[in-house]
Amino acid sequence: MPERNNISGFALDALRTRITKVLPAQIRSCIEELTQEQLWWRPNEQSNSVGNLVLHVRGAVLHFLCRGVGGLEYERDRPAEFATRASISKPELLAMFDEMIAEATETFAALHPSRLSDPSTEPAYYSIVLEDILGVAIHLATHTGQIVYVTKMLKQGSVSELWTQTHKEAGAWKS
Protein backbone atom coordinates (compact mmCIF):
# COMPACT_ATOMS: atom_id res chain seq x y z
CA MET A 1 0.00 0.00 0.00
CA PRO A 2 1.44 3.42 -0.93
CA GLU A 3 2.22 5.91 1.80
CA ARG A 4 -0.79 8.01 2.83
CA ASN A 5 0.87 11.28 1.80
CA ASN A 6 1.96 9.94 -1.60
CA ILE A 7 -0.93 10.80 -3.92
CA SER A 8 1.07 9.64 -6.96
CA GLY A 9 1.47 6.20 -5.42
CA PHE A 10 -2.24 5.99 -4.63
CA ALA A 11 -3.19 7.14 -8.13
CA LEU A 12 -0.88 4.64 -9.78
CA ASP A 13 -2.13 1.81 -7.57
CA ALA A 14 -5.80 2.68 -8.25
CA LEU A 15 -5.20 2.81 -12.01
CA ARG A 16 -3.21 -0.44 -11.93
CA THR A 17 -5.97 -2.23 -10.05
CA ARG A 18 -8.66 -1.12 -12.49
CA ILE A 19 -6.64 -1.65 -15.69
CA THR A 20 -5.14 -5.03 -14.75
CA LYS A 21 -7.80 -6.53 -12.49
CA VAL A 22 -11.27 -4.96 -12.21
CA LEU A 23 -12.08 -4.14 -15.84
CA PRO A 24 -10.39 -7.24 -17.30
CA ALA A 25 -12.33 -9.42 -14.83
CA GLN A 26 -15.57 -7.87 -16.10
CA ILE A 27 -14.59 -8.46 -19.73
CA ARG A 28 -13.46 -12.03 -19.00
CA SER A 29 -16.79 -12.80 -17.27
CA CYS A 30 -18.64 -11.60 -20.35
CA ILE A 31 -16.49 -13.58 -22.78
CA GLU A 32 -17.03 -16.72 -20.70
CA GLU A 33 -20.82 -16.20 -20.70
CA LEU A 34 -21.14 -15.87 -24.47
CA THR A 35 -21.18 -18.56 -27.13
CA GLN A 36 -18.83 -18.32 -30.11
CA GLU A 37 -21.72 -17.00 -32.21
CA GLN A 38 -22.72 -14.41 -29.59
CA LEU A 39 -19.10 -13.30 -29.20
CA TRP A 40 -19.01 -12.18 -32.84
CA TRP A 41 -22.65 -11.03 -33.19
CA ARG A 42 -23.23 -7.51 -34.50
CA PRO A 43 -26.59 -5.75 -34.53
CA ASN A 44 -25.54 -4.09 -37.81
CA GLU A 45 -22.41 -3.46 -39.89
CA GLN A 46 -21.72 -0.11 -38.23
CA SER A 47 -21.54 -1.75 -34.80
CA ASN A 48 -18.82 -3.88 -33.26
CA SER A 49 -19.08 -7.34 -31.79
CA VAL A 50 -17.85 -8.17 -28.31
CA GLY A 51 -14.98 -10.00 -29.98
CA ASN A 52 -13.99 -6.89 -31.92
CA LEU A 53 -14.19 -4.74 -28.79
CA VAL A 54 -11.93 -7.20 -26.96
CA LEU A 55 -9.39 -7.06 -29.80
CA HIS A 56 -9.66 -3.27 -29.79
CA VAL A 57 -9.05 -2.78 -26.05
CA ARG A 58 -6.22 -5.30 -26.25
CA GLY A 59 -4.60 -3.30 -29.05
CA ALA A 60 -5.10 0.00 -27.27
CA VAL A 61 -3.67 -1.18 -23.93
CA LEU A 62 -0.68 -2.79 -25.62
CA HIS A 63 -0.08 0.32 -27.74
CA PHE A 64 -0.69 3.19 -25.32
CA LEU A 65 0.29 1.61 -22.00
CA CYS A 66 2.69 -1.25 -22.65
CA ARG A 67 4.47 0.21 -25.69
CA GLY A 68 4.09 3.90 -24.93
CA VAL A 69 4.63 4.00 -21.18
CA GLY A 70 6.38 0.66 -20.71
CA GLY A 71 8.59 0.49 -23.78
CA LEU A 72 7.27 -2.89 -25.03
CA GLU A 73 7.85 -3.60 -28.71
CA TYR A 74 4.39 -3.66 -30.26
CA GLU A 75 3.08 -2.97 -33.75
CA ARG A 76 -0.63 -2.18 -33.69
CA ASP A 77 -3.03 -2.97 -36.53
CA ARG A 78 -6.09 -0.99 -35.45
CA PRO A 79 -8.16 -1.64 -38.61
CA ALA A 80 -7.75 -5.41 -38.08
CA GLU A 81 -9.20 -5.07 -34.57
CA PHE A 82 -12.53 -4.10 -36.16
CA ALA A 83 -12.33 -6.12 -39.38
CA THR A 84 -12.02 -9.56 -37.78
CA ARG A 85 -15.14 -11.70 -38.16
CA ALA A 86 -15.51 -14.85 -36.05
CA SER A 87 -12.15 -16.24 -37.14
CA ILE A 88 -10.79 -16.33 -33.60
CA SER A 89 -12.12 -18.94 -31.19
CA LYS A 90 -13.16 -18.04 -27.66
CA PRO A 91 -10.12 -19.84 -26.13
CA GLU A 92 -7.77 -18.02 -28.54
CA LEU A 93 -9.40 -14.67 -27.77
CA LEU A 94 -9.10 -15.30 -24.02
CA ALA A 95 -5.43 -16.24 -24.43
CA MET A 96 -4.75 -13.03 -26.38
CA PHE A 97 -6.62 -11.02 -23.74
CA ASP A 98 -4.74 -12.71 -20.89
CA GLU A 99 -1.44 -11.94 -22.63
CA MET A 100 -2.41 -8.26 -22.70
CA ILE A 101 -3.25 -8.33 -18.98
CA ALA A 102 0.12 -9.93 -18.20
CA GLU A 103 1.96 -7.28 -20.24
CA ALA A 104 0.01 -4.49 -18.55
CA THR A 105 0.77 -6.00 -15.12
CA GLU A 106 4.49 -6.08 -15.98
CA THR A 107 4.33 -2.49 -17.22
CA PHE A 108 2.81 -1.31 -13.95
CA ALA A 109 5.29 -3.35 -11.89
CA ALA A 110 8.16 -1.45 -13.52
CA LEU A 111 6.49 1.96 -13.34
CA HIS A 112 7.52 4.26 -10.48
CA PRO A 113 5.04 6.93 -9.30
CA SER A 114 7.65 9.62 -9.96
CA ARG A 115 7.19 9.01 -13.72
CA LEU A 116 3.55 10.16 -13.65
CA SER A 117 4.60 13.78 -14.20
CA ASP A 118 7.04 12.92 -17.03
CA PRO A 119 6.14 14.17 -20.50
CA SER A 120 3.49 12.11 -22.26
CA THR A 121 4.56 9.34 -24.59
CA GLU A 122 1.63 10.48 -26.79
CA PRO A 123 2.17 14.28 -26.99
CA ALA A 124 -0.45 14.63 -29.74
CA TYR A 125 -3.04 13.55 -27.14
CA TYR A 126 -1.71 14.26 -23.64
CA SER A 127 0.75 16.34 -21.61
CA ILE A 128 2.04 13.90 -18.98
CA VAL A 129 2.27 10.12 -18.38
CA LEU A 130 -0.55 10.29 -15.83
CA GLU A 131 -2.86 11.42 -18.64
CA ASP A 132 -1.60 8.56 -20.83
CA ILE A 133 -2.64 6.08 -18.16
CA LEU A 134 -5.92 7.85 -17.37
CA GLY A 135 -6.71 7.73 -21.08
CA VAL A 136 -6.11 3.97 -21.12
CA ALA A 137 -8.33 3.50 -18.05
CA ILE A 138 -11.18 5.60 -19.42
CA HIS A 139 -11.00 3.92 -22.83
CA LEU A 140 -10.97 0.47 -21.23
CA ALA A 141 -13.88 1.39 -18.93
CA THR A 142 -15.96 2.73 -21.82
CA HIS A 143 -15.58 -0.41 -23.90
CA THR A 144 -16.00 -2.65 -20.85
CA GLY A 145 -19.40 -1.03 -20.32
CA GLN A 146 -20.34 -1.76 -23.93
CA ILE A 147 -19.23 -5.38 -23.57
CA VAL A 148 -21.23 -5.80 -20.36
CA TYR A 149 -24.32 -4.21 -21.95
CA VAL A 150 -24.20 -6.46 -25.01
CA THR A 151 -23.65 -9.52 -22.81
CA LYS A 152 -26.68 -8.65 -20.68
CA MET A 153 -28.71 -8.08 -23.84
CA LEU A 154 -27.71 -11.40 -25.42
CA LYS A 155 -27.85 -13.48 -22.26
CA GLN A 156 -30.55 -12.36 -19.85
CA GLY A 157 -29.61 -12.81 -16.19
CA SER A 158 -25.88 -13.05 -16.89
CA VAL A 159 -23.14 -11.05 -15.21
CA SER A 160 -25.43 -9.84 -12.45
CA GLU A 161 -23.71 -7.71 -9.78
CA LEU A 162 -20.53 -7.80 -11.88
CA TRP A 163 -19.44 -4.26 -10.94
CA THR A 164 -19.62 -4.91 -7.20
CA GLN A 165 -18.17 -8.40 -7.42
CA THR A 166 -15.10 -7.45 -9.47
CA HIS A 167 -14.31 -4.39 -7.36
CA LYS A 168 -14.47 -6.40 -4.15
CA GLU A 169 -12.48 -9.36 -5.52
CA ALA A 170 -9.74 -7.11 -6.92
CA GLY A 171 -9.40 -5.14 -3.69
CA ALA A 172 -10.45 -1.93 -5.44
CA TRP A 173 -12.73 -0.98 -2.57
CA LYS A 174 -11.68 -0.58 1.05
CA SER A 175 -14.29 -3.04 2.30
Coordinates of C-alpha atoms in Angstrom, one line a residue:
M1 CA 0.0 0.0 0.0
P2 CA 1.4 3.4 -0.9
E3 CA 2.2 5.9 1.8
R4 CA -0.8 8.0 2.8
N5 CA 0.9 11.3 1.8
N6 CA 2.0 9.9 -1.6
I7 CA -0.9 10.8 -3.9
S8 CA 1.1 9.6 -7.0
G9 CA 1.5 6.2 -5.4
F10 CA -2.2 6.0 -4.6
A11 CA -3.2 7.1 -8.1
L12 CA -0.9 4.6 -9.8
D13 CA -2.1 1.8 -7.6
A14 CA -5.8 2.7 -8.2
L15 CA -5.2 2.8 -12.0
R16 CA -3.2 -0.4 -11.9
T17 CA -6.0 -2.2 -10.0
R18 CA -8.7 -1.1 -12.5
I19 CA -6.6 -1.6 -15.7
T20 CA -5.1 -5.0 -14.8
K21 CA -7.8 -6.5 -12.5
V22 CA -11.3 -5.0 -12.2
L23 CA -12.1 -4.1 -15.8
P24 CA -10.4 -7.2 -17.3
A25 CA -12.3 -9.4 -14.8
Q26 CA -15.6 -7.9 -16.1
I27 CA -14.6 -8.5 -19.7
R28 CA -13.5 -12.0 -19.0
S29 CA -16.8 -12.8 -17.3
C30 CA -18.6 -11.6 -20.4
I31 CA -16.5 -13.6 -22.8
E32 CA -17.0 -16.7 -20.7
E33 CA -20.8 -16.2 -20.7
L34 CA -21.1 -15.9 -24.5
T35 CA -21.2 -18.6 -27.1
Q36 CA -18.8 -18.3 -30.1
E37 CA -21.7 -17.0 -32.2
Q38 CA -22.7 -14.4 -29.6
L39 CA -19.1 -13.3 -29.2
W40 CA -19.0 -12.2 -32.8
W41 CA -22.7 -11.0 -33.2
R42 CA -23.2 -7.5 -34.5
P43 CA -26.6 -5.7 -34.5
N44 CA -25.5 -4.1 -37.8
E45 CA -22.4 -3.5 -39.9
Q46 CA -21.7 -0.1 -38.2
S47 CA -21.5 -1.7 -34.8
N48 CA -18.8 -3.9 -33.3
S49 CA -19.1 -7.3 -31.8
V50 CA -17.9 -8.2 -28.3
G51 CA -15.0 -10.0 -30.0
N52 CA -14.0 -6.9 -31.9
L53 CA -14.2 -4.7 -28.8
V54 CA -11.9 -7.2 -27.0
L55 CA -9.4 -7.1 -29.8
H56 CA -9.7 -3.3 -29.8
V57 CA -9.1 -2.8 -26.0
R58 CA -6.2 -5.3 -26.3
G59 CA -4.6 -3.3 -29.0
A60 CA -5.1 0.0 -27.3
V61 CA -3.7 -1.2 -23.9
L62 CA -0.7 -2.8 -25.6
H63 CA -0.1 0.3 -27.7
F64 CA -0.7 3.2 -25.3
L65 CA 0.3 1.6 -22.0
C66 CA 2.7 -1.2 -22.6
R67 CA 4.5 0.2 -25.7
G68 CA 4.1 3.9 -24.9
V69 CA 4.6 4.0 -21.2
G70 CA 6.4 0.7 -20.7
G71 CA 8.6 0.5 -23.8
L72 CA 7.3 -2.9 -25.0
E73 CA 7.9 -3.6 -28.7
Y74 CA 4.4 -3.7 -30.3
E75 CA 3.1 -3.0 -33.8
R76 CA -0.6 -2.2 -33.7
D77 CA -3.0 -3.0 -36.5
R78 CA -6.1 -1.0 -35.4
P79 CA -8.2 -1.6 -38.6
A80 CA -7.8 -5.4 -38.1
E81 CA -9.2 -5.1 -34.6
F82 CA -12.5 -4.1 -36.2
A83 CA -12.3 -6.1 -39.4
T84 CA -12.0 -9.6 -37.8
R85 CA -15.1 -11.7 -38.2
A86 CA -15.5 -14.8 -36.1
S87 CA -12.1 -16.2 -37.1
I88 CA -10.8 -16.3 -33.6
S89 CA -12.1 -18.9 -31.2
K90 CA -13.2 -18.0 -27.7
P91 CA -10.1 -19.8 -26.1
E92 CA -7.8 -18.0 -28.5
L93 CA -9.4 -14.7 -27.8
L94 CA -9.1 -15.3 -24.0
A95 CA -5.4 -16.2 -24.4
M96 CA -4.8 -13.0 -26.4
F97 CA -6.6 -11.0 -23.7
D98 CA -4.7 -12.7 -20.9
E99 CA -1.4 -11.9 -22.6
M100 CA -2.4 -8.3 -22.7
I101 CA -3.3 -8.3 -19.0
A102 CA 0.1 -9.9 -18.2
E103 CA 2.0 -7.3 -20.2
A104 CA 0.0 -4.5 -18.5
T105 CA 0.8 -6.0 -15.1
E106 CA 4.5 -6.1 -16.0
T107 CA 4.3 -2.5 -17.2
F108 CA 2.8 -1.3 -13.9
A109 CA 5.3 -3.4 -11.9
A110 CA 8.2 -1.5 -13.5
L111 CA 6.5 2.0 -13.3
H112 CA 7.5 4.3 -10.5
P113 CA 5.0 6.9 -9.3
S114 CA 7.6 9.6 -10.0
R115 CA 7.2 9.0 -13.7
L116 CA 3.6 10.2 -13.7
S117 CA 4.6 13.8 -14.2
D118 CA 7.0 12.9 -17.0
P119 CA 6.1 14.2 -20.5
S120 CA 3.5 12.1 -22.3
T121 CA 4.6 9.3 -24.6
E122 CA 1.6 10.5 -26.8
P123 CA 2.2 14.3 -27.0
A124 CA -0.4 14.6 -29.7
Y125 CA -3.0 13.6 -27.1
Y126 CA -1.7 14.3 -23.6
S127 CA 0.8 16.3 -21.6
I128 CA 2.0 13.9 -19.0
V129 CA 2.3 10.1 -18.4
L130 CA -0.6 10.3 -15.8
E131 CA -2.9 11.4 -18.6
D132 CA -1.6 8.6 -20.8
I133 CA -2.6 6.1 -18.2
L134 CA -5.9 7.8 -17.4
G135 CA -6.7 7.7 -21.1
V136 CA -6.1 4.0 -21.1
A137 CA -8.3 3.5 -18.0
I138 CA -11.2 5.6 -19.4
H139 CA -11.0 3.9 -22.8
L140 CA -11.0 0.5 -21.2
A141 CA -13.9 1.4 -18.9
T142 CA -16.0 2.7 -21.8
H143 CA -15.6 -0.4 -23.9
T144 CA -16.0 -2.6 -20.9
G145 CA -19.4 -1.0 -20.3
Q146 CA -20.3 -1.8 -23.9
I147 CA -19.2 -5.4 -23.6
V148 CA -21.2 -5.8 -20.4
Y149 CA -24.3 -4.2 -21.9
V150 CA -24.2 -6.5 -25.0
T151 CA -23.6 -9.5 -22.8
K152 CA -26.7 -8.7 -20.7
M153 CA -28.7 -8.1 -23.8
L154 CA -27.7 -11.4 -25.4
K155 CA -27.9 -13.5 -22.3
Q156 CA -30.5 -12.4 -19.8
G157 CA -29.6 -12.8 -16.2
S158 CA -25.9 -13.0 -16.9
V159 CA -23.1 -11.1 -15.2
S160 CA -25.4 -9.8 -12.4
E161 CA -23.7 -7.7 -9.8
L162 CA -20.5 -7.8 -11.9
W163 CA -19.4 -4.3 -10.9
T164 CA -19.6 -4.9 -7.2
Q165 CA -18.2 -8.4 -7.4
T166 CA -15.1 -7.4 -9.5
H167 CA -14.3 -4.4 -7.4
K168 CA -14.5 -6.4 -4.2
E169 CA -12.5 -9.4 -5.5
A170 CA -9.7 -7.1 -6.9
G171 CA -9.4 -5.1 -3.7
A172 CA -10.5 -1.9 -5.4
W173 CA -12.7 -1.0 -2.6
K174 CA -11.7 -0.6 1.0
S175 CA -14.3 -3.0 2.3

